[in-house]
Amino acid sequence: MKQALLLIDLQNDFCPGGALAVPEGDKVIAVANRAIAFCRREDIPVVASLDWHPSNHGSFAVNSGGRVGEIGLLDGLSQVWWPVHCVQDTTGAQLHPELDAEGIRRRIYKGRQAGIDSYSAFYDNGHRAQTELHAYLQAQGIHSLSIMGLATDYCVNYTVLDALSLGYAVDVILDGCRGVDLHPGDSARVLEEMQRLGAGLITLAEFTAGC
């Protein structure tokens, strides 16, 4: 099966010093660069998703009236209130400067609608609208995805679950992921669920050896 590498939200705001920093989020950049270098040699497409929020996004605690980390409702859906992050065209929304961005063939922007969040690179959280990711992959004849990025327990998790539901074969590159873990053990639990539903859990070494 033709495959692609999917990088999830490797943006400044999710790395140390950013507005919504994932612990050790910057550690995955070197892993991503090695994966990109391999994909370039093997002519494997690399796709990157980016959170791309308007400044009035409803998931921001400052806009919701809630507190960061609390859970409320946004357009009828359960929603964690987050700090302001990845606002369109800001430095925080840009890909990490050490990432080999020239190796990325397609960027997928998500979370652009103020009234609903979009953890998955495929859909908004209500599955009311798709991004262009699925159509792009189908047009390229891609049916297998290796996925890595930030954060394990949110955007990686939702992307993997949607990819599986859409019929893709999915591997998660474990050393290329880091989690938020608002509740201790969240990342471990979602990885177990991904595996139960059919995703493979692999290392970068296994990715580069198995392609």
PDB file of N, CA, C and O in Angstrom, residues 106-132:
ATOM      1  N   ARG A 106       2.657  18.832   1.830  1.00  0.00           N
ATOM      2  CA  ARG A 106       1.320  19.438   1.975  1.00  0.00           C
ATOM      3  C   ARG A 106       1.090  19.828   3.432  1.00  0.00           C
ATOM      4  O   ARG A 106       1.416  19.077   4.346  1.00  0.00           O
ATOM      5  N   ARG A 107       0.531  21.010   3.642  1.00  0.00           N
ATOM      6  CA  ARG A 107       0.146  21.459   4.981  1.00  0.00           C
ATOM      7  C   ARG A 107      -1.377  21.477   5.071  1.00  0.00           C
ATOM      8  O   ARG A 107      -2.053  21.954   4.151  1.00  0.00           O
ATOM      9  N   ILE A 108      -1.873  20.972   6.180  1.00  0.00           N
ATOM     10  CA  ILE A 108      -3.310  20.911   6.425  1.00  0.00           C
ATOM     11  C   ILE A 108      -3.623  21.802   7.629  1.00  0.00           C
ATOM     12  O   ILE A 108      -3.103  21.583   8.728  1.00  0.00           O
ATOM     13  N   TYR A 109      -4.452  22.818   7.414  1.00  0.00           N
ATOM     14  CA  TYR A 109      -4.777  23.775   8.469  1.00  0.00           C
ATOM     15  C   TYR A 109      -6.121  23.405   9.089  1.00  0.00           C
ATOM     16  O   TYR A 109      -7.091  23.147   8.377  1.00  0.00           O
ATOM     17  N   LYS A 110      -6.168  23.396  10.411  1.00  0.00           N
ATOM     18  CA  LYS A 110      -7.375  22.967  11.119  1.00  0.00           C
ATOM     19  C   LYS A 110      -7.677  23.916  12.274  1.00  0.00           C
ATOM     20  O   LYS A 110      -6.836  24.722  12.667  1.00  0.00           O
ATOM     21  N   GLY A 111      -8.903  23.808  12.790  1.00  0.00           N
ATOM     22  CA  GLY A 111      -9.297  24.676  13.897  1.00  0.00           C
ATOM     23  C   GLY A 111      -9.522  26.112  13.485  1.00  0.00           C
ATOM     24  O   GLY A 111      -9.405  27.026  14.302  1.00  0.00           O
ATOM     25  N   ARG A 112      -9.900  26.309  12.229  1.00  0.00           N
ATOM     26  CA  ARG A 112     -10.039  27.675  11.714  1.00  0.00           C
ATOM     27  C   ARG A 112     -11.414  28.280  11.987  1.00  0.00           C
ATOM     28  O   ARG A 112     -11.593  29.490  11.826  1.00  0.00           O
ATOM     29  N   GLN A 113     -12.382  27.461  12.397  1.00  0.00           N
ATOM     30  CA  GLN A 113     -13.726  27.961  12.704  1.00  0.00           C
ATOM     31  C   GLN A 113     -13.808  28.316  14.188  1.00  0.00           C
ATOM     32  O   GLN A 113     -13.514  27.473  15.044  1.00  0.00           O
ATOM     33  N   ALA A 114     -14.232  29.527  14.495  1.00  0.00           N
ATOM     34  CA  ALA A 114     -14.203  30.014  15.878  1.00  0.00           C
ATOM     35  C   ALA A 114     -15.104  29.213  16.803  1.00  0.00           C
ATOM     36  O   ALA A 114     -14.829  29.100  17.999  1.00  0.00           O
ATOM     37  N   GLY A 115     -16.168  28.629  16.262  1.00  0.00           N
ATOM     38  CA  GLY A 115     -17.173  28.004  17.112  1.00  0.00           C
ATOM     39  C   GLY A 115     -16.967  26.552  17.429  1.00  0.00           C
ATOM     40  O   GLY A 115     -17.779  25.963  18.161  1.00  0.00           O
ATOM     41  N   ILE A 116     -15.895  25.935  16.911  1.00  0.00           N
ATOM     42  CA  ILE A 116     -15.680  24.510  17.170  1.00  0.00           C
ATOM     43  C   ILE A 116     -14.192  24.206  17.088  1.00  0.00           C
ATOM     44  O   ILE A 116     -13.475  24.774  16.272  1.00  0.00           O
ATOM     45  N   ASP A 117     -13.727  23.305  17.958  1.00  0.00           N
ATOM     46  CA  ASP A 117     -12.315  22.941  17.939  1.00  0.00           C
ATOM     47  C   ASP A 117     -12.097  21.814  16.940  1.00  0.00           C
ATOM     48  O   ASP A 117     -13.050  21.205  16.443  1.00  0.00           O
ATOM     49  N   SER A 118     -10.842  21.539  16.645  1.00  0.00           N
ATOM     50  CA  SER A 118     -10.513  20.506  15.659  1.00  0.00           C
ATOM     51  C   SER A 118      -9.203  19.857  16.071  1.00  0.00           C
ATOM     52  O   SER A 118      -8.137  20.273  15.633  1.00  0.00           O
ATOM     53  N   TYR A 119      -9.300  18.842  16.920  1.00  0.00           N
ATOM     54  CA  TYR A 119      -8.096  18.122  17.319  1.00  0.00           C
ATOM     55  C   TYR A 119      -7.578  17.271  16.156  1.00  0.00           C
ATOM     56  O   TYR A 119      -6.394  17.224  15.880  1.00  0.00           O
ATOM     57  N   SER A 120      -8.478  16.577  15.483  1.00  0.00           N
ATOM     58  CA  SER A 120      -8.101  15.691  14.390  1.00  0.00           C
ATOM     59  C   SER A 120      -7.675  16.478  13.156  1.00  0.00           C
ATOM     60  O   SER A 120      -8.221  17.540  12.860  1.00  0.00           O
ATOM     61  N   ALA A 121      -6.721  15.918  12.429  1.00  0.00           N
ATOM     62  CA  ALA A 121      -6.327  16.511  11.151  1.00  0.00           C
ATOM     63  C   ALA A 121      -7.339  16.226  10.053  1.00  0.00           C
ATOM     64  O   ALA A 121      -7.234  16.791   8.961  1.00  0.00           O
ATOM     65  N   PHE A 122      -8.331  15.374  10.335  1.00  0.00           N
ATOM     66  CA  PHE A 122      -9.334  15.012   9.336  1.00  0.00           C
ATOM     67  C   PHE A 122     -10.646  15.782   9.482  1.00  0.00           C
ATOM     68  O   PHE A 122     -11.278  16.118   8.487  1.00  0.00           O
ATOM     69  N   TYR A 123     -11.097  16.010  10.722  1.00  0.00           N
ATOM     70  CA  TYR A 123     -12.422  16.578  10.970  1.00  0.00           C
ATOM     71  C   TYR A 123     -12.352  17.586  12.106  1.00  0.00           C
ATOM     72  O   TYR A 123     -11.430  17.571  12.923  1.00  0.00           O
ATOM     73  N   ASP A 124     -13.416  18.405  12.220  1.00  0.00           N
ATOM     74  CA  ASP A 124     -13.610  19.142  13.461  1.00  0.00           C
ATOM     75  C   ASP A 124     -14.124  18.169  14.518  1.00  0.00           C
ATOM     76  O   ASP A 124     -14.438  17.012  14.235  1.00  0.00           O
ATOM     77  N   ASN A 125     -14.207  18.632  15.762  1.00  0.00           N
ATOM     78  CA  ASN A 125     -14.541  17.728  16.867  1.00  0.00           C
ATOM     79  C   ASN A 125     -15.963  17.190  16.815  1.00  0.00           C
ATOM     80  O   ASN A 125     -16.264  16.187  17.458  1.00  0.00           O
ATOM     81  N   GLY A 126     -16.823  17.825  16.054  1.00  0.00           N
ATOM     82  CA  GLY A 126     -18.180  17.327  15.903  1.00  0.00           C
ATOM     83  C   GLY A 126     -18.385  16.516  14.641  1.00  0.00           C
ATOM     84  O   GLY A 126     -19.501  16.071  14.352  1.00  0.00           O
ATOM     85  N   HIS A 127     -17.303  16.304  13.893  1.00  0.00           N
ATOM     86  CA  HIS A 127     -17.393  15.619  12.589  1.00  0.00           C
ATOM     87  C   HIS A 127     -18.430  16.286  11.689  1.00  0.00           C
ATOM     88  O   HIS A 127     -19.121  15.633  10.910  1.00  0.00           O
ATOM     89  N   ARG A 128     -18.507  17.600  11.794  1.00  0.00           N
ATOM     90  CA  ARG A 128     -19.458  18.355  10.979  1.00  0.00           C
ATOM     91  C   ARG A 128     -18.848  18.797   9.661  1.00  0.00           C
ATOM     92  O   ARG A 128     -19.561  19.043   8.694  1.00  0.00           O
ATOM     93  N   ALA A 129     -17.537  18.907   9.635  1.00  0.00           N
ATOM     94  CA  ALA A 129     -16.845  19.314   8.412  1.00  0.00           C
ATOM     95  C   ALA A 129     -15.482  18.636   8.362  1.00  0.00           C
ATOM     96  O   ALA A 129     -14.846  18.415   9.394  1.00  0.00           O
ATOM     97  N   GLN A 130     -15.051  18.300   7.150  1.00  0.00           N
ATOM     98  CA  GLN A 130     -13.732  17.714   6.943  1.00  0.00           C
ATOM     99  C   GLN A 130     -12.722  18.787   6.573  1.00  0.00           C
ATOM    100  O   GLN A 130     -13.063  19.803   5.977  1.00  0.00           O
ATOM    101  N   THR A 131     -11.476  18.530   6.925  1.00  0.00           N
ATOM    102  CA  THR A 131     -10.377  19.262   6.299  1.00  0.00           C
ATOM    103  C   THR A 131     -10.168  18.662   4.911  1.00  0.00           C
ATOM    104  O   THR A 131     -10.870  17.732   4.510  1.00  0.00           O
ATOM    105  N   GLU A 132      -9.177  19.140   4.205  1.00  0.00           N
ATOM    106  CA  GLU A 132      -8.894  18.585   2.879  1.00  0.00           C
ATOM    107  C   GLU A 132      -7.986  17.363   2.937  1.00  0.00           C
ATOM    108  O   GLU A 132      -7.614  16.800   1.894  1.00  0.00           O
TER     109      GLU A 132
END
